[in-house]
Amino acid sequence: MTAPKEWPLWEVFIRGQHGMSHRHVGSLHAVDAEHAIRNARDVYTRRNEGVSIWVVEAAQITASNPSKKGPLYDPAKDKVYRHPTFYDIPEEVGKM
Amino acid sequence: MYAQMIKSEATKEDPEMLAAFQARIDAGEKIEPKDWMPEGYRKTLIRQIGQHAHSEIVGQLPEGNWITRAPTLERKANLLAKVQDEAGHGLYLYCAAETLGVSRDELTEMLLDGRMKYSSIFNYPTLTWADMGAVGWLVDGAAIMNQVPLQRTSYGPYARAMVRICKEESFHQRQGFHVMMAMVKGTKDQKRMAQDALNRFWYPALMMFGPSDKDSVHSAQNMAWKIKMNTNDELRQKFVDETVPQAEYLGLTVPDDTLNWNEETGHYNFAEPDWSEFFDVVKGNGPCNTDRINTRQKAWDAGKWVREAMVAHAEKKRARDSRSVRP
């Protein structure tokens, strides 16, 4: 007996309203992209949660490694001059 | 509570790593799939989320039983929507469990061969239409008690699944109460059916929260890991306190002679369910255990060719598409 083949896993992204970006909502199993969209509609938009669905096969996603959090994000921490609050502007200049 | 008596797995990792992990949880950080986690945490969560998912899936059966016999088209549409939600909840939870390194097929097989459990409540039969009211009102009501705090559980994918589920669950309880309201305003026979449904589901609903704290051996570790947020007795008391006035509103009698309001504690005193019955049902001897698993097994077996045909069709389509794009 051969081991039964499981349907691949897909990650589902939904645009909640016009003008918003797609957001990850969860995952599901489907044989191909078309099937994944159809299942996503049933599983994730039963109450008008979206106006657009993206699906991507989970195996195609490359994720950053959580243990490398330091080397990835630390360099940004000491660059406070990237934030507007770094620059003091006198009050008489008005709103800027 | 859809997860009962979740045995906590012992863990034997580096004490320093364990302490750092516990510190993250204590600080309210979420643990995500690729983060380091103790083996015991991972295994306990698979068991808990798996049991929770199985409960949603098996939980469709007692209500599915009445879809074709709903008294009106509107009730039928309501019930269909609710049962479809349960399927959705099962799917969210299976996906959360899969992030811990167990496959969907493994989870299904563990349900079918008895290695994993589902909530004891679904081993009781739904004998009349009033049971649809009692199930929505009491069973979903008890589930909400447990699921609302679980939105803050430490494991990210589980917490996010619970947020989605809680958003949808309130409709389930309200539609059940709505059925009960119609029944108690109906004929004498309908009111009798409503009372009978409450009589049969009251104690099984209390059992959903699991055994009393004094007999609950795994609570401490699971609570430290924030995969259990409240003790069984706390949640059971909360459920009784909220449900008794609702029963009074319906003009129904909770089947407990000892039930009374305790001025001092600000809670109801109530009788514990028969725990020997609970353990017997969990062991597989409830009225519907065999029937429920047989139904799932039949669906799994009968669906095999569909699952395979879908894969074969997708492969054929892929092969055809890749041929047609060739220059």
XYZ file of C-alpha atoms in Angstrom:
423
model
C 0.000 0.000 0.000
C 1.433 3.375 -0.937
C 1.198 6.209 1.536
C -1.695 8.469 0.567
C -0.585 11.781 -0.878
C -1.617 14.797 1.146
C -2.771 17.943 -0.665
C -0.163 20.698 -0.437
C -0.521 23.541 2.047
C -1.393 27.061 0.833
C -1.187 30.338 2.691
C -4.186 32.636 2.239
C -4.074 36.439 2.074
C -7.203 38.561 1.973
C -7.822 42.194 1.138
C -10.476 43.167 3.648
C -11.664 46.331 1.946
C -10.805 48.375 -1.086
C -7.668 50.396 -0.489
C -6.219 48.053 2.151
C -3.333 45.667 1.586
C -3.753 41.910 1.602
C -3.275 40.342 5.008
C -2.366 36.797 5.970
C -5.448 35.078 7.429
C -4.450 31.430 7.630
C -3.749 28.378 5.555
C -5.500 25.445 3.945
C -4.888 22.375 1.813
C -5.706 22.265 -1.900
C -4.454 20.460 -4.998
C -3.751 23.593 -7.041
C -4.128 27.367 -6.982
C -7.641 27.417 -8.397
C -8.799 24.872 -5.827
C -7.050 26.870 -3.080
C -8.932 30.049 -4.050
C -12.203 28.166 -4.042
C -11.512 26.664 -0.619
C -10.282 30.007 0.732
C -13.597 31.557 -0.214
C -15.449 28.944 1.866
C -13.044 28.825 4.786
C -12.062 32.469 5.182
C -14.788 34.684 3.678
C -18.102 33.321 4.924
C -19.048 36.734 6.295
C -17.957 39.202 3.636
C -14.438 39.415 5.044
C -12.815 40.221 1.755
C -12.841 41.739 -1.693
C -9.789 39.896 -3.010
C -7.956 36.659 -2.204
C -4.331 35.696 -2.813
C -3.057 32.173 -2.313
C 0.540 31.019 -2.374
C 1.872 27.541 -1.858
C 3.446 27.444 1.624
C 6.523 25.642 0.280
C 7.265 28.663 -1.936
C 7.625 31.044 0.995
C 11.090 31.855 2.303
C 11.039 33.091 5.883
C 13.708 34.817 7.930
C 15.232 32.757 10.688
C 13.985 33.765 14.171
C 17.383 33.001 15.772
C 19.026 35.568 13.461
C 16.759 38.308 14.812
C 19.783 40.167 16.226
C 21.954 40.525 13.101
C 18.868 41.281 10.978
C 17.242 44.030 12.988
C 19.879 45.423 15.350
C 21.523 47.683 12.734
C 18.253 49.654 12.513
C 18.069 50.264 16.249
C 20.788 52.928 16.555
C 19.584 54.986 13.590
C 17.195 57.157 15.507
C 17.747 59.939 12.936
C 15.445 57.967 10.645
C 12.517 59.100 12.763
C 11.010 62.584 12.475
C 11.127 63.109 16.260
C 14.951 63.154 16.080
C 14.849 66.661 14.622
C 13.856 69.501 16.948
C 12.048 72.228 15.059
C 11.222 75.461 16.943
C 7.575 75.960 17.716
C 7.354 79.280 15.882
C 7.942 77.441 12.607
C 4.502 75.909 13.039
C 3.244 72.497 12.061
C 5.708 70.423 10.069
C -14.523 23.369 26.751
C -13.536 21.407 23.707
C -10.211 20.276 25.125
C -10.562 18.155 28.243
C -7.891 16.590 30.420
C -4.949 17.601 28.282
C -2.053 15.610 29.621
C 1.041 17.724 29.924
C 4.197 16.220 28.452
C 7.285 16.193 30.611
C 10.121 18.103 29.116
C 13.825 17.559 29.636
C 15.750 20.278 27.896
C 18.539 22.581 28.937
C 17.300 24.447 32.062
C 18.682 27.715 30.726
C 16.725 27.448 27.456
C 13.619 26.478 29.421
C 13.966 29.467 31.701
C 14.418 31.821 28.746
C 11.345 30.292 27.103
C 9.278 30.682 30.258
C 10.450 34.290 30.566
C 9.162 35.021 27.044
C 5.777 33.557 27.958
C 5.653 35.449 31.259
C 6.415 38.657 29.376
C 3.363 38.002 27.213
C 5.318 37.289 24.033
C 3.756 34.960 21.485
C 5.610 31.824 20.486
C 5.688 31.362 16.716
C 6.178 28.120 14.745
C 9.865 28.564 13.963
C 10.829 29.695 17.483
C 12.586 27.315 19.825
C 10.135 25.580 22.146
C 10.389 22.730 24.642
C 9.392 19.354 23.242
C 6.775 19.039 25.980
C 5.169 22.336 24.997
C 5.037 21.270 21.359
C 3.571 17.831 22.084
C 1.036 19.111 24.604
C -0.126 21.756 22.152
C -0.515 19.216 19.341
C -2.672 17.164 21.669
C -4.750 20.139 22.775
C -5.227 21.843 19.401
C -5.809 18.443 17.763
C -8.486 17.558 20.289
C -10.029 20.963 19.836
C -10.069 20.540 16.036
C -11.513 17.033 16.238
C -14.258 18.364 18.529
C -15.253 20.929 15.909
C -15.371 18.272 13.202
C -17.160 15.571 15.213
C -19.344 18.327 16.654
C -20.946 18.729 13.247
C -22.562 15.303 13.537
C -25.142 15.811 16.312
C -26.432 18.924 14.530
C -26.037 17.596 11.006
C -28.531 15.009 12.191
C -31.282 17.657 12.126
C -30.513 19.702 9.010
C -32.953 17.846 6.785
C -35.625 17.910 9.466
C -35.429 21.542 10.559
C -38.964 22.885 11.111
C -38.673 25.861 8.736
C -36.517 26.904 5.816
C -35.064 29.719 7.914
C -34.055 27.380 10.743
C -32.545 25.069 8.173
C -30.451 27.872 6.687
C -29.345 28.950 10.201
C -28.333 25.430 11.140
C -26.510 24.851 7.864
C -24.526 28.045 8.396
C -23.646 27.004 11.931
C -22.533 23.520 10.928
C -20.475 24.993 8.090
C -18.810 27.286 10.649
C -17.873 24.256 12.769
C -16.160 22.739 9.743
C -14.316 26.039 9.238
C -13.266 26.115 12.892
C -11.929 22.593 12.581
C -9.884 23.675 9.560
C -8.399 26.752 11.274
C -7.368 24.569 14.193
C -5.931 21.733 12.098
C -3.752 24.305 10.335
C -2.583 25.680 13.698
C -1.682 22.151 14.832
C 0.153 21.482 11.561
C 2.531 24.387 12.248
C 3.846 22.234 15.107
C 5.041 19.519 12.754
C 2.159 17.064 12.591
C 0.396 16.395 9.283
C -3.324 16.642 8.632
C -3.505 12.965 7.729
C -1.726 11.971 10.937
C -4.212 14.000 12.952
C -7.149 12.345 11.198
C -5.670 8.892 11.717
C -5.099 9.580 15.411
C -8.753 10.569 15.778
C -9.947 7.459 13.955
C -7.785 4.965 15.861
C -8.553 6.551 19.233
C -5.101 7.954 20.023
C -6.655 11.421 20.079
C -9.931 12.397 21.688
C -12.666 14.907 21.054
C -14.953 16.547 23.614
C -17.153 14.141 25.584
C -20.228 16.272 24.826
C -20.506 15.023 21.253
C -21.078 11.468 22.397
C -24.614 12.334 23.441
C -27.473 11.944 20.954
C -29.684 14.762 19.661
C -33.139 13.257 19.985
C -35.529 16.121 19.224
C -35.472 19.493 17.491
C -35.262 21.153 20.928
C -31.803 19.604 21.237
C -30.658 21.990 18.489
C -31.642 24.799 20.816
C -29.967 23.221 23.841
C -26.764 22.448 21.947
C -26.369 25.982 20.601
C -27.298 27.589 23.892
C -25.428 25.320 26.326
C -22.701 23.567 24.352
C -21.609 26.577 22.353
C -22.114 28.705 25.451
C -19.718 26.489 27.402
C -17.270 26.488 24.499
C -17.249 30.298 24.425
C -16.367 30.406 28.145
C -13.223 28.473 27.364
C -12.362 29.963 23.998
C -12.511 33.648 24.868
C -9.527 33.445 27.275
C -7.683 31.185 24.812
C -7.435 34.141 22.438
C -4.567 35.179 24.745
C -2.844 31.790 24.686
C 0.943 31.824 24.223
C 1.104 30.026 20.871
C 0.563 32.550 18.064
C -1.207 30.385 15.463
C -3.557 28.950 18.119
C -4.364 32.392 19.527
C -5.102 33.748 16.034
C -7.366 30.795 15.224
C -9.227 31.427 18.480
C -9.771 35.084 17.581
C -11.475 34.055 14.335
C -13.478 31.355 16.067
C -14.704 33.603 18.871
C -15.918 36.170 16.362
C -18.154 33.528 14.811
C -19.181 31.575 17.897
C -21.538 34.132 19.358
C -23.980 33.615 16.487
C -24.043 29.902 17.372
C -25.111 30.439 20.935
C -27.679 33.069 20.033
C -29.279 30.949 17.331
C -29.575 28.118 19.874
C -31.205 30.380 22.439
C -33.528 31.652 19.717
C -34.669 28.081 19.012
C -35.276 27.605 22.750
C -37.296 30.835 22.947
C -39.553 29.628 20.137
C -39.989 26.228 21.766
C -40.967 27.588 25.184
C -43.504 29.939 23.588
C -44.982 27.074 21.588
C -47.409 24.318 22.479
C -47.300 22.367 25.740
C -45.485 19.579 23.949
C -42.888 21.952 22.552
C -42.234 23.389 26.001
C -41.903 19.873 27.380
C -39.359 19.094 24.658
C -37.369 22.201 25.576
C -37.328 21.179 29.256
C -36.357 17.635 28.318
C -33.454 18.912 26.201
C -32.200 21.040 29.111
C -32.530 18.036 31.441
C -30.409 15.882 29.173
C -27.748 18.453 28.254
C -27.209 20.255 31.566
C -24.775 17.830 33.190
C -22.959 16.842 29.981
C -22.447 20.602 29.383
C -20.956 20.976 32.897
C -18.633 18.063 32.106
C -17.234 19.930 29.119
C -14.969 21.903 31.450
C -13.228 18.728 32.570
C -12.799 17.193 36.025
C -12.678 19.232 39.189
C -9.423 21.113 39.828
C -8.499 18.828 42.677
C -8.439 15.916 40.196
C -6.844 17.840 37.381
C -3.198 16.844 37.478
C -1.816 18.653 34.449
C -3.236 22.093 35.071
C -0.173 23.693 36.648
C 2.292 23.144 33.790
C -0.280 23.975 31.121
C -1.226 27.155 32.916
C 2.423 28.184 33.293
C 2.792 27.706 29.537
C -0.398 29.735 29.009
C -2.030 27.049 26.955
C -4.659 26.736 29.661
C -5.829 30.084 30.934
C -8.318 29.280 33.700
C -8.969 26.318 35.940
C -11.818 23.938 35.109
C -13.803 24.901 38.197
C -13.461 28.635 37.541
C -14.917 28.283 34.063
C -17.651 25.910 35.176
C -18.762 28.368 37.865
C -18.783 31.204 35.357
C -20.908 29.126 32.991
C -23.444 28.270 35.698
C -23.623 31.891 36.855
C -24.393 33.089 33.332
C -26.692 30.262 32.289
C -29.065 29.954 35.248
C -30.680 33.390 34.705
C -31.069 32.529 31.015
C -32.913 29.330 31.955
C -35.130 31.412 34.257
C -35.896 33.783 31.407
C -37.014 30.812 29.332
C -39.167 29.555 32.215
C -37.236 26.299 32.304
C -35.945 24.480 35.373
C -32.290 23.543 35.707
C -32.332 19.846 36.698
C -30.494 20.392 39.992
C -32.412 20.445 43.299
C -29.409 21.810 45.129
C -29.044 24.853 42.892
C -29.248 28.092 44.878
C -27.812 31.589 44.884
C -25.075 32.121 47.430
C -25.211 35.727 48.690
C -21.828 35.421 50.347
C -19.816 34.248 47.373
C -21.931 35.989 44.748
C -22.144 32.726 42.831
C -24.584 29.865 42.447
C -24.089 26.685 44.448
C -24.672 23.749 42.142
C -24.288 19.973 42.011
C -21.252 18.456 40.318
C -21.985 16.164 37.406
C -21.519 12.429 37.818
C -17.799 12.117 37.139
C -17.932 8.348 36.768
C -20.236 8.901 33.781
C -17.744 11.411 32.373
C -14.777 9.044 32.641
C -16.874 6.280 31.121
C -17.811 8.458 28.126
C -14.180 9.533 27.665
C -13.171 5.865 27.705
C -15.486 5.255 24.746
C -18.646 4.038 26.431
C -20.937 7.013 25.845
C -24.200 6.551 23.935
C -22.728 7.665 20.589
C -18.935 7.118 20.698
C -18.954 4.205 18.268
C -21.402 5.873 15.950
C -19.393 9.117 15.786
C -16.102 7.412 14.970
C -17.760 5.071 12.473
C -19.259 8.069 10.695
C -15.867 9.804 10.497
C -14.196 6.584 9.354
C -16.800 6.153 6.621
C -16.276 9.733 5.438
C -12.495 9.213 5.423
C -12.728 5.932 3.486
C -15.410 7.074 1.063
C -13.555 10.313 0.407
C -10.278 8.572 -0.438
C -10.939 8.299 -4.163
C -11.985 11.948 -4.282
C -8.775 13.077 -2.583
C -6.748 10.970 -4.997
C -8.702 11.975 -8.088
C -8.234 15.663 -7.216
C -4.458 15.175 -7.069
C -4.418 13.192 -10.333
C -6.509 15.837 -12.082
C -4.282 18.664 -10.848
C -1.178 16.796 -12.036
C -2.708 16.170 -15.449
C -3.678 19.815 -15.763
C -0.204 20.937 -14.771
C 1.361 18.647 -17.380
C -1.019 19.916 -20.074
C -0.410 23.580 -19.164
C 3.370 23.192 -19.201
C 3.153 21.550 -22.660
C 1.004 24.332 -24.090
C 3.344 27.154 -23.024
C 6.315 25.560 -24.767
C 7.382 27.514 -27.888
